[in-house]
mmCIF file of C-alpha atoms and ligand atoms in Angstrom:
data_model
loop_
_atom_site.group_PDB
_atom_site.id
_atom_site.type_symbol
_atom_site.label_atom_id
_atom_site.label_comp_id
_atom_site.label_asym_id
_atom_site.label_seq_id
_atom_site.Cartn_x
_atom_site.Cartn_y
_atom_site.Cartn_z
ATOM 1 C CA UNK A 1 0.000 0.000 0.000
ATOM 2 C CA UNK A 2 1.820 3.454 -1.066
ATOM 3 C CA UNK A 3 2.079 6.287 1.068
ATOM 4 C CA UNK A 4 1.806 9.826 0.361
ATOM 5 C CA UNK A 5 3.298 13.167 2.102
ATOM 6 C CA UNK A 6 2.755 16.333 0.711
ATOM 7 C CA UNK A 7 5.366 18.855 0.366
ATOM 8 C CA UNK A 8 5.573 22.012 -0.871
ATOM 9 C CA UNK A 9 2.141 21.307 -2.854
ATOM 10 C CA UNK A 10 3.127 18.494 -4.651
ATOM 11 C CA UNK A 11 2.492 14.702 -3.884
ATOM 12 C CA UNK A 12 5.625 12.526 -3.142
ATOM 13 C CA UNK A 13 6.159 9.075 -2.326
ATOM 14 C CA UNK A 14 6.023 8.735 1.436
ATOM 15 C CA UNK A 15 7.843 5.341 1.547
ATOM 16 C CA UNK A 16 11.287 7.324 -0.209
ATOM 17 C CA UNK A 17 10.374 10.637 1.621
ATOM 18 C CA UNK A 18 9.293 12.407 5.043
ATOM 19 C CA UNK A 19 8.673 15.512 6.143
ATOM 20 C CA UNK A 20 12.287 15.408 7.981
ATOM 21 C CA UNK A 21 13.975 14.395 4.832
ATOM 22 C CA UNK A 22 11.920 16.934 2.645
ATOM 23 C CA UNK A 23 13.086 20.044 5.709
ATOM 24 C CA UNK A 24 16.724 18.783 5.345
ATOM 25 C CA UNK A 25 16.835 18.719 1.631
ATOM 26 C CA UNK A 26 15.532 22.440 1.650
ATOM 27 C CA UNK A 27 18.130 23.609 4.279
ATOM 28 C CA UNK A 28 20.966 21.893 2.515
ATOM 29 C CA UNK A 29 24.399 23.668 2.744
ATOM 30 C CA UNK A 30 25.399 23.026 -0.861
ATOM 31 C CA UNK A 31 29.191 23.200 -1.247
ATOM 32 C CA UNK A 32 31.157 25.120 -4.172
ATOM 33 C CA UNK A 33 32.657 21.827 -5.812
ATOM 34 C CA UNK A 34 29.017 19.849 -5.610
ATOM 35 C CA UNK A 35 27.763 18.687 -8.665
ATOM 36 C CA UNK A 36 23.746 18.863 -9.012
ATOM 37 C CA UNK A 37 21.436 16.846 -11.272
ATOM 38 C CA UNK A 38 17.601 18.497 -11.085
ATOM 39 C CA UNK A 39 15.307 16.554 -13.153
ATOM 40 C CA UNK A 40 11.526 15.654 -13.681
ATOM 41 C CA UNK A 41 11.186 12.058 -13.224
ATOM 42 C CA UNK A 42 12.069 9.985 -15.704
ATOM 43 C CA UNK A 43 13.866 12.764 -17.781
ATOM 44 C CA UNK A 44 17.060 10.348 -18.300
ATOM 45 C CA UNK A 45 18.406 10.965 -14.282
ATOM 46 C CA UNK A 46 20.241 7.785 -14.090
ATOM 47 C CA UNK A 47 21.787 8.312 -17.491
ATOM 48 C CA UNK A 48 23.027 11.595 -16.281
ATOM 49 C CA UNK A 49 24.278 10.183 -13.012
ATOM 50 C CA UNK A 50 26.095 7.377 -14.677
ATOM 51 C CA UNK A 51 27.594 10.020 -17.578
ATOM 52 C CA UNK A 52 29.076 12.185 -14.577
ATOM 53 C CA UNK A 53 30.520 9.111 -12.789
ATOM 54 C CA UNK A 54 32.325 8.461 -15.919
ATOM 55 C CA UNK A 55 33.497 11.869 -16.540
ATOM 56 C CA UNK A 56 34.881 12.305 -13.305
ATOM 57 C CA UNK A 57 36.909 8.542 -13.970
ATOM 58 C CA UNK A 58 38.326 10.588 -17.239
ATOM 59 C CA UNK A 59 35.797 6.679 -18.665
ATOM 60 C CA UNK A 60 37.533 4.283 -16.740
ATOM 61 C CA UNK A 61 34.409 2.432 -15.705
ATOM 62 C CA UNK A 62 36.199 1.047 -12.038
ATOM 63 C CA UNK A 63 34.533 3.000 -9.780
ATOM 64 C CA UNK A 64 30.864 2.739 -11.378
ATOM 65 C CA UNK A 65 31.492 -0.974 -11.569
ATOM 66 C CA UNK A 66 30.696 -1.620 -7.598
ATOM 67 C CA UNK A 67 28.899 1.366 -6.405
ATOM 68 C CA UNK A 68 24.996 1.715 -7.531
ATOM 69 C CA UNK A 69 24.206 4.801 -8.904
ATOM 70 C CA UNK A 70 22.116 6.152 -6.460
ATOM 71 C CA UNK A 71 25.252 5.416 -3.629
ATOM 72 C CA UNK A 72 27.511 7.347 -6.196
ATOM 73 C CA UNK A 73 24.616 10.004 -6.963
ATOM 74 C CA UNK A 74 22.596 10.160 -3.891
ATOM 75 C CA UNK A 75 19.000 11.764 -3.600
ATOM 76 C CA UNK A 76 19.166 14.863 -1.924
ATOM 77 C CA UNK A 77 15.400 14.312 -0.481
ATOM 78 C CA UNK A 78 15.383 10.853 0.253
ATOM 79 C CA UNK A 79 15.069 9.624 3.593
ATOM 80 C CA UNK A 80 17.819 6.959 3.110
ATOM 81 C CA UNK A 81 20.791 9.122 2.179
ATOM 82 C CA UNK A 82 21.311 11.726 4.929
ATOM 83 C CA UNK A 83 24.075 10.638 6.167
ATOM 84 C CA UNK A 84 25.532 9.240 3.015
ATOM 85 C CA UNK A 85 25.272 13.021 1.742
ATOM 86 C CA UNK A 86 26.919 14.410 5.203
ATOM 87 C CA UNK A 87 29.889 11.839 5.104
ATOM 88 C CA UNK A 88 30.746 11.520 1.446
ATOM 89 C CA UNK A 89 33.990 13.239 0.754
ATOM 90 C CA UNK A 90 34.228 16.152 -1.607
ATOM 91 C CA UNK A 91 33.126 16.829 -4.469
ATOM 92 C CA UNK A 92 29.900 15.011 -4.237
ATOM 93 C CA UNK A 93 27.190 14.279 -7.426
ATOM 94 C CA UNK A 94 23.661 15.063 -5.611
ATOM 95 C CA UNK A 95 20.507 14.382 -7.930
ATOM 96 C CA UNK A 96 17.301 15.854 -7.047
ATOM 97 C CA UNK A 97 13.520 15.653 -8.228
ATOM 98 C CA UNK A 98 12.605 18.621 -6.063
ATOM 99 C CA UNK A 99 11.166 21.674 -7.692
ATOM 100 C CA UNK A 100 13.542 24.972 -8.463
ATOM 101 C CA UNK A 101 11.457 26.683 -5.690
ATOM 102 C CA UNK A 102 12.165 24.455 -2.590
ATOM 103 C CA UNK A 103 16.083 24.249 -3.457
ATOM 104 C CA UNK A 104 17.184 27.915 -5.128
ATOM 105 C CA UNK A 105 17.375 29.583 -1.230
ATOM 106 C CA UNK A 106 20.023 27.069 -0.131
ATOM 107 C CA UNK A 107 21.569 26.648 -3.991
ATOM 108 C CA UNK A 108 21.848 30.723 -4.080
ATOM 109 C CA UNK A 109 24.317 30.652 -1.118
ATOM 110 C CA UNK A 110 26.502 28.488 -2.886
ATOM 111 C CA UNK A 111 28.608 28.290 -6.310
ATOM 112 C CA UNK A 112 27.478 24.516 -6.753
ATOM 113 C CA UNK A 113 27.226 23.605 -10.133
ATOM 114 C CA UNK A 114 23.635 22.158 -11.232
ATOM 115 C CA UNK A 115 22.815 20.468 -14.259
ATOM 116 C CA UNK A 116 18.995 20.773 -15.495
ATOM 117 C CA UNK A 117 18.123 17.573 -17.633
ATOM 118 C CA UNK A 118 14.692 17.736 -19.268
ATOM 119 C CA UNK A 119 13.080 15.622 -21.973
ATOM 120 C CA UNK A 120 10.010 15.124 -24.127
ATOM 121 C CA UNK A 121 6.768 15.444 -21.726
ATOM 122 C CA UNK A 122 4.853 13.391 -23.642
ATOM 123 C CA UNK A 123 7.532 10.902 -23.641
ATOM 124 C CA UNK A 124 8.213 11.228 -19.649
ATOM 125 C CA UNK A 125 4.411 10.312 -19.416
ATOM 126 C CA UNK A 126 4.418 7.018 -21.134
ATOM 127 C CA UNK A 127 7.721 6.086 -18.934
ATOM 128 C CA UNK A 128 5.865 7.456 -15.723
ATOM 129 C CA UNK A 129 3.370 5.222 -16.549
ATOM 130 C CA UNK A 130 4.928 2.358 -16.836
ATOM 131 C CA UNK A 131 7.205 3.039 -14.179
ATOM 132 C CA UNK A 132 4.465 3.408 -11.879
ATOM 133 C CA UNK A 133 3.440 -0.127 -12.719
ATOM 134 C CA UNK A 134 6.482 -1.770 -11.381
ATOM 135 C CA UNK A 135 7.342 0.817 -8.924
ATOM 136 C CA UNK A 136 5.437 -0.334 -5.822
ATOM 137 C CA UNK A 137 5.647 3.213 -3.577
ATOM 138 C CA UNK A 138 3.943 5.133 -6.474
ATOM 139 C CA UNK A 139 -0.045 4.840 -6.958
ATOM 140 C CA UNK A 140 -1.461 2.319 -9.327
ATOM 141 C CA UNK A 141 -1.496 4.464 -12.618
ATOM 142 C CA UNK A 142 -4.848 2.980 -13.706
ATOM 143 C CA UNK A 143 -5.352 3.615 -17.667
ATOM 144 C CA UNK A 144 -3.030 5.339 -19.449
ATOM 145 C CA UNK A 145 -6.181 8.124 -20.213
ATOM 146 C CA UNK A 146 -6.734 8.212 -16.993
ATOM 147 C CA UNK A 147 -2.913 8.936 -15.957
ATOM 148 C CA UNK A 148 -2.304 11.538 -18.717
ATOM 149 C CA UNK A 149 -5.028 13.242 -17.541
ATOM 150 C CA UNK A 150 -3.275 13.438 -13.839
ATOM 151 C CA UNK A 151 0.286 13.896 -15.548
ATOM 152 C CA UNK A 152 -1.269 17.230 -17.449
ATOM 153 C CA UNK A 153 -2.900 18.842 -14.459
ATOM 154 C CA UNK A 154 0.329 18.318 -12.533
ATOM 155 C CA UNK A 155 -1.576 15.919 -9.724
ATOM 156 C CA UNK A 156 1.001 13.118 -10.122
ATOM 157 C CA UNK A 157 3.265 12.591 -7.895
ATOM 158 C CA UNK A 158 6.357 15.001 -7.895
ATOM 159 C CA UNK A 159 3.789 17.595 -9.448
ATOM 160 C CA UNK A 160 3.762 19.755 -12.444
ATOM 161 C CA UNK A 161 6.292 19.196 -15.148
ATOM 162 C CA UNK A 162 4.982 22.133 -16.932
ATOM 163 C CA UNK A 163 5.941 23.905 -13.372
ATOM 164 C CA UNK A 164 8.911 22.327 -12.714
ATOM 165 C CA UNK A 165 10.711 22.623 -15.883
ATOM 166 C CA UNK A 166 9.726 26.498 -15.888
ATOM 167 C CA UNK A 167 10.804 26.810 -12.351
ATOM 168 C CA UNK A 168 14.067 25.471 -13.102
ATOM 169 C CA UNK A 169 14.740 27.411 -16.373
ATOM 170 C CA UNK A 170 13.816 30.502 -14.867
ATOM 171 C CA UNK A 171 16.816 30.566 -12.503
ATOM 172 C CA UNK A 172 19.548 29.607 -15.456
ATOM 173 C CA UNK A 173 21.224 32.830 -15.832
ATOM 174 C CA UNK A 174 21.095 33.290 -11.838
ATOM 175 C CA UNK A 175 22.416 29.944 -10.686
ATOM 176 C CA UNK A 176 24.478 29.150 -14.269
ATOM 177 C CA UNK A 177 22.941 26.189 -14.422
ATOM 178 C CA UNK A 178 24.008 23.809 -17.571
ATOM 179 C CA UNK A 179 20.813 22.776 -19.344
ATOM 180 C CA UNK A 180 20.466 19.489 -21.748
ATOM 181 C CA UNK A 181 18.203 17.679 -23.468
ATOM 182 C CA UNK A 182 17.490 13.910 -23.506
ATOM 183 C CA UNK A 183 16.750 14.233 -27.189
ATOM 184 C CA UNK A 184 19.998 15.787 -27.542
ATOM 185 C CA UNK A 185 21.683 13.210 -26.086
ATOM 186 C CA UNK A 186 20.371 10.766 -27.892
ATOM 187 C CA UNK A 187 21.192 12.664 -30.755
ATOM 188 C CA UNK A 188 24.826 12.881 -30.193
ATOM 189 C CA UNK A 189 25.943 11.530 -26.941
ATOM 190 C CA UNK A 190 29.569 11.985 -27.513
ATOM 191 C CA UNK A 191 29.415 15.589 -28.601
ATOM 192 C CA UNK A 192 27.072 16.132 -24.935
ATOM 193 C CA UNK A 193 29.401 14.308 -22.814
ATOM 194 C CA UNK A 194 32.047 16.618 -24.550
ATOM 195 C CA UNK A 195 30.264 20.004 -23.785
ATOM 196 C CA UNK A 196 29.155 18.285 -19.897
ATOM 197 C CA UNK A 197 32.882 17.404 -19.632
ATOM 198 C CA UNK A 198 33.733 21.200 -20.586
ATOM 199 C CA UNK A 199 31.301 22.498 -18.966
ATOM 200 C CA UNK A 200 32.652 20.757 -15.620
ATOM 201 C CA UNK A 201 36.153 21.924 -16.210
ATOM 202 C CA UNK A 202 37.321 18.069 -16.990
ATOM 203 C CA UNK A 203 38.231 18.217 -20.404
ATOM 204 C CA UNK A 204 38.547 14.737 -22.160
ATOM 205 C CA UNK A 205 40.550 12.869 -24.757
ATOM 206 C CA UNK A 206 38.414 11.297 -27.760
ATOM 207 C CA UNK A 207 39.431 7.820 -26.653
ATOM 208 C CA UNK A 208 37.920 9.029 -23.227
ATOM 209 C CA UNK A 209 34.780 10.314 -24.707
ATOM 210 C CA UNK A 210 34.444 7.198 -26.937
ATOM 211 C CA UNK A 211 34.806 4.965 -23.410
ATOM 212 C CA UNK A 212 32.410 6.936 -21.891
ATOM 213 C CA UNK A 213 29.717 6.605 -24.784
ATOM 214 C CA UNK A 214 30.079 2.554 -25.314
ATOM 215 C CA UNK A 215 29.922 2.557 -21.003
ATOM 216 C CA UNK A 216 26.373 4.879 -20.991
ATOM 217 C CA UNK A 217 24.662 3.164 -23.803
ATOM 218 C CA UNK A 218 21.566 1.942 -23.460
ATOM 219 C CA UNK A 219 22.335 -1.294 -24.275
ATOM 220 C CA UNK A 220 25.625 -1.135 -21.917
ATOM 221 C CA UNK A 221 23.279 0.419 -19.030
ATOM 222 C CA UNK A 222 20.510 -1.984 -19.649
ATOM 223 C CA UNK A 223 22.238 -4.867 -18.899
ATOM 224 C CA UNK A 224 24.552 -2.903 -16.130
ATOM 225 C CA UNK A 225 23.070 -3.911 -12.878
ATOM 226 C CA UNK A 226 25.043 -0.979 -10.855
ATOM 227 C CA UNK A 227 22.454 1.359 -12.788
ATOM 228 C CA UNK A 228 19.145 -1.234 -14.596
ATOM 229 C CA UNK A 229 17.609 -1.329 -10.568
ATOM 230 C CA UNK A 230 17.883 -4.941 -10.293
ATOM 231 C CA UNK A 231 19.587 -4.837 -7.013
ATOM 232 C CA UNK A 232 16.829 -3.569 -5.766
ATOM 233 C CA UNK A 233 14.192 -6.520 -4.307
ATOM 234 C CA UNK A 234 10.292 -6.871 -6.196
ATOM 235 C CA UNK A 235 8.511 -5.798 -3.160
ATOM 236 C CA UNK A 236 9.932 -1.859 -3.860
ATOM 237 C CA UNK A 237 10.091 -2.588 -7.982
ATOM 238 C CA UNK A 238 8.342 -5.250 -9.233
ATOM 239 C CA UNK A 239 10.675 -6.383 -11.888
ATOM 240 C CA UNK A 240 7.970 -8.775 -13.076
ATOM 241 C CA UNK A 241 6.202 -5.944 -14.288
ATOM 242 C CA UNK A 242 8.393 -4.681 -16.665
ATOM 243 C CA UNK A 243 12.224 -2.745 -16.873
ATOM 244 C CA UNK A 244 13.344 0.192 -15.223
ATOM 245 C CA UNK A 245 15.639 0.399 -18.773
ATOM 246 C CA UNK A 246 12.715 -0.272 -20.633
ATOM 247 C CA UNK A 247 13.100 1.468 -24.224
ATOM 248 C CA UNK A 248 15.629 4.107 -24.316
ATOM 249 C CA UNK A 249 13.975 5.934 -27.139
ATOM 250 C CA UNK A 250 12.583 9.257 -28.471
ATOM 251 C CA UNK A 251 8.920 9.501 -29.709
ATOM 252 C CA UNK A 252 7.872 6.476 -27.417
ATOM 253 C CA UNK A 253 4.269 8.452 -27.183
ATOM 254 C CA UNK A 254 3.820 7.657 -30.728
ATOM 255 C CA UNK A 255 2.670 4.100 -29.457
ATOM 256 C CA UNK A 256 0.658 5.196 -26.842
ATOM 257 C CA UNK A 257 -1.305 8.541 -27.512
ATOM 258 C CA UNK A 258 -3.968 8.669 -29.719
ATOM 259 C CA UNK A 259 -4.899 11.387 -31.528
ATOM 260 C CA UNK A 260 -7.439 12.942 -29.267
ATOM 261 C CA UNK A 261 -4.855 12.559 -26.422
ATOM 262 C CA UNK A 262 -2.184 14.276 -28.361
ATOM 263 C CA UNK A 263 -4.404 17.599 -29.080
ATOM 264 C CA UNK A 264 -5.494 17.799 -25.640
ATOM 265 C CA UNK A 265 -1.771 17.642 -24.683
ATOM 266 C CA UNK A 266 -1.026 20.261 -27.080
ATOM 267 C CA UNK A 267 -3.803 22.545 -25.661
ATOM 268 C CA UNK A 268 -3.163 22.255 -22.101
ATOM 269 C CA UNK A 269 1.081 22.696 -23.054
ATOM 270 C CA UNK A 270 0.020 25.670 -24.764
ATOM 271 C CA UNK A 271 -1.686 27.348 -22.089
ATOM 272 C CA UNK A 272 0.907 26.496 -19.319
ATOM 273 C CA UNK A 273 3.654 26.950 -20.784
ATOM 274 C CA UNK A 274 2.365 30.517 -22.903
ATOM 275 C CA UNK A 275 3.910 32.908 -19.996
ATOM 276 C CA UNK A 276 7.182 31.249 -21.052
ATOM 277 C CA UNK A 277 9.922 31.952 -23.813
ATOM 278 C CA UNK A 278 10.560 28.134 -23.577
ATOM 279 C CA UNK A 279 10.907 26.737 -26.768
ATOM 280 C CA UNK A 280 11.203 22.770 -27.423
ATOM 281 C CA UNK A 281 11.649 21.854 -30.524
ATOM 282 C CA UNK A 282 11.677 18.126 -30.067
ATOM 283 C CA UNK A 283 7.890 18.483 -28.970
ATOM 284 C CA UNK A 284 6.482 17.269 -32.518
ATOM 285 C CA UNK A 285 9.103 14.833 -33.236
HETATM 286 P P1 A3P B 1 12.006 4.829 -20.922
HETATM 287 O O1 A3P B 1 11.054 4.389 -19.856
HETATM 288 O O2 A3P B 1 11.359 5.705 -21.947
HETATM 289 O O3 A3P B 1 12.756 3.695 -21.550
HETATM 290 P P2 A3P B 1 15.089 8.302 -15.022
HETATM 291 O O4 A3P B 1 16.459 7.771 -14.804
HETATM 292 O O5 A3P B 1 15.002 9.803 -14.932
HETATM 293 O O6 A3P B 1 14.079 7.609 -14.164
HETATM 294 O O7 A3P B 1 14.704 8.012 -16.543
HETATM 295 C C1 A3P B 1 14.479 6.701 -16.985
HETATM 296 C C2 A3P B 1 14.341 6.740 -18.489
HETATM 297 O O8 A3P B 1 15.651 6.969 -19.068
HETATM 298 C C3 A3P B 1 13.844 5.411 -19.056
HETATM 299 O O9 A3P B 1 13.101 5.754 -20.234
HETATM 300 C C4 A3P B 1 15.163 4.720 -19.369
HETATM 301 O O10 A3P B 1 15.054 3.652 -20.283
HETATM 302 C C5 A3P B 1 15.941 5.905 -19.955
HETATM 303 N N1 A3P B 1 17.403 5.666 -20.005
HETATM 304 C C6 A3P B 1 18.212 5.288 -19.005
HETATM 305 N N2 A3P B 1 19.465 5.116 -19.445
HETATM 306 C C7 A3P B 1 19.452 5.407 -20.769
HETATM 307 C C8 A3P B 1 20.446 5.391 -21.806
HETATM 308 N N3 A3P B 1 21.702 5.032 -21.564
HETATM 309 N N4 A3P B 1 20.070 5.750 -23.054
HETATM 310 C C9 A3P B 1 18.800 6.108 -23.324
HETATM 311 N N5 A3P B 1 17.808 6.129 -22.383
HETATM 312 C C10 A3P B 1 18.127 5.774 -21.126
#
C-alpha cells in the first residue's frame, strides 16, 4: 500500500520521503565543488548520473562498476541518504527531483554547479506510466487516459512538469545552471558528454569520450546492474512488471497517444507553458 506526504504542494512518495527528509533537503548547505542533477522524473536521471561518474573517472568504468548509482549520486530528499550526503567526501554528485522553488534559497548561497536535464513530456508520461506499474511506492497508474489526464494537471506525484521545468529554467542565468536535453543526447551523446565534460572543467581525450559513450549506452546500461535497478528486491520494484531500462527511445508516445490525447496535450502545453519563452523543438518529433 503506497504512502503519500505532501510537500511544498506536490504529492511525493512517502515510503522514499518524510517531512524530515523533505526540511533537510531544503536547508541543505550546498558546497562550491558539488555537482547537481535536477530533473523531472524519468527525464534520463540515471543516465546523467552514470555520464558524470564516468566523466569524473576521465571513462575508466572502475569505480561505477561496484557502487549503484544512487550510492555514487545520492538523492538529496530521500530519507535513506542523509548521512551518506553528510559523510561523502568532496566533491559530491547530488541528484534531485525537487522543484527549483524548494532548493534555489540554499543553492543561491553556494557556487554549486547544477545540471537541469529535461526531456520530451509526452515521452516522460508514457515512462511514468509504466514506471508506476512496477514501482510499488507510487499509486497504481490505472489507464493510461486516466494517468495523462493526472500527468497534465500536474496531480502526479512530484507535481507539475509544466511547473517544474519552468521553475528550473527561470533561474539559469542566476544559478548558471548547464541545461540538456534527452533528445539531444540521444542525438549525439559523444558531442554532450564533450560540452558536460567542458562544462565541468574536466576536459577529455576522444578515446575518453568514446569509453564513456560505449559505457552509458543503453544497451551497456541496460544490462549494467550498478544502474538497470535490479539490485533492488520486487517488493519496492516489481521487476515482473516490466524494466526500469525499458526502451531508451525518443517519440515512445507515438505508441501510446492517440490522436485525441495528443491535441489535448497540445492545448493544455500551450496554455501552461504561454507565460514562457521556452521553446522545445523536439515536442512534434
Ligand atoms: P524509458 O522508460 O522511456 O525507456 P530516469 O532515470 O530519470 O528515471 O529516466 C528513466 C528513463 O531513461 C527510461 O526511459 C530509461 O530507459 C531511460 N534511459 C536510461 N538510461 C538510458 C540510456 N543510456 N540511453 C537512453 N535512455 C536511457
Amino acid at each position: 500500500m503506497e504512502v503519500t506526504e505532501t510537500f511544498a504542494g506536490m504529492s511525493l512518495p512517502g515510503h522514499l520521503h518524510t517531512q524530515e527528509s523533505l526540511r533537510f533537503a531544503s536547508s541543505f548547505q550546498f558546497r562550491d565543488t558539488d555537482v547537481v542533477i535536477a530533473t523531472y522524473p524519468k527525464s534520463g536521471t540515471t543516465w546523467m548520473q552514470e555520464i558524470l561518474t564516468l566523466i569524473r573517472s576521465k571513462g575508466d568504468p572502475e569505480p561505477a562498476k561496484t557502487i549503484p548509482n544512487w550510492a555514487r549520486a545520492p538523492w538529496l530528499e530521500h530519507t535513506y541518504f542523509k548521512d551518506m550526503l553528510q559523510e561523502t567526501g568532496e566533491p559530491r554528485l547530488i541528484t534531485t527531483h525537487l522543484p527549483c522553488q524548494v532548493l534555489a534559497p540554499a543553492l543561491r548561497k553556494s557556487k554549486a554547479k547544477v545540471i537541469y536535464m529535461a526531456r520530451n513530456p509526452k515521452d516522460i508520461a508514457v515512462s511514468f506510466y509504466h514506471f508506476h506499474k512496477m514501482a510499488k511506492f507510487l499509486p497504481d497508474p490505472g489507464s493510461f487516459e486516466d494517468f495523462l489526464v493526472r500527468f497534465l494537471d500536474g496531480t502526479v506525484q512530484y507535481g507539475s512538469w509544466f511547473d517544474h521545468v519552468k521553475g528550473w529554467l527561470s533561474l539559469q542565468a542566476e544559478l548558471g545552471l548547464f541545461y540538456i536535453t534527452y533528445e539531444d543526447m540521444h542525438k549525439e551523446l559523444g558531442r554532450s558528454v564533450e560540452q558536460l565534460a567542458g562544462w565541468l572543467g574536466c576536459p577529455l581525450q576522444p578515446e575518453q569520450i568514446r569509453a564513456i559513450q560505449q559505457h552509458c549506452s543503453f544497451s551497456s546500461m541496460r544490462e549494467n546492474e550498478m544502474v538497470n535497478y535490479t539490485l533492488i528486491p520486487c517488493e519496492i520494484m516489481d521487476h515482473h512488471q516490466g524494466r526500469f531500462m525499458r526502451k531508451g527511445t525518443v517519440g515512445d508516445w507515438r505508441d501510446h497517444f492517440t490522436p485525441r490525447q495528443n491535441m489535448l496535450f497540445h492545448k493544455i502545453y500551450q496554455e501552461a507553458m504561454r507565460d514562457s519563452s521556452l521553446c522545445f523543438r523536439w515536442l512534434m518529433d
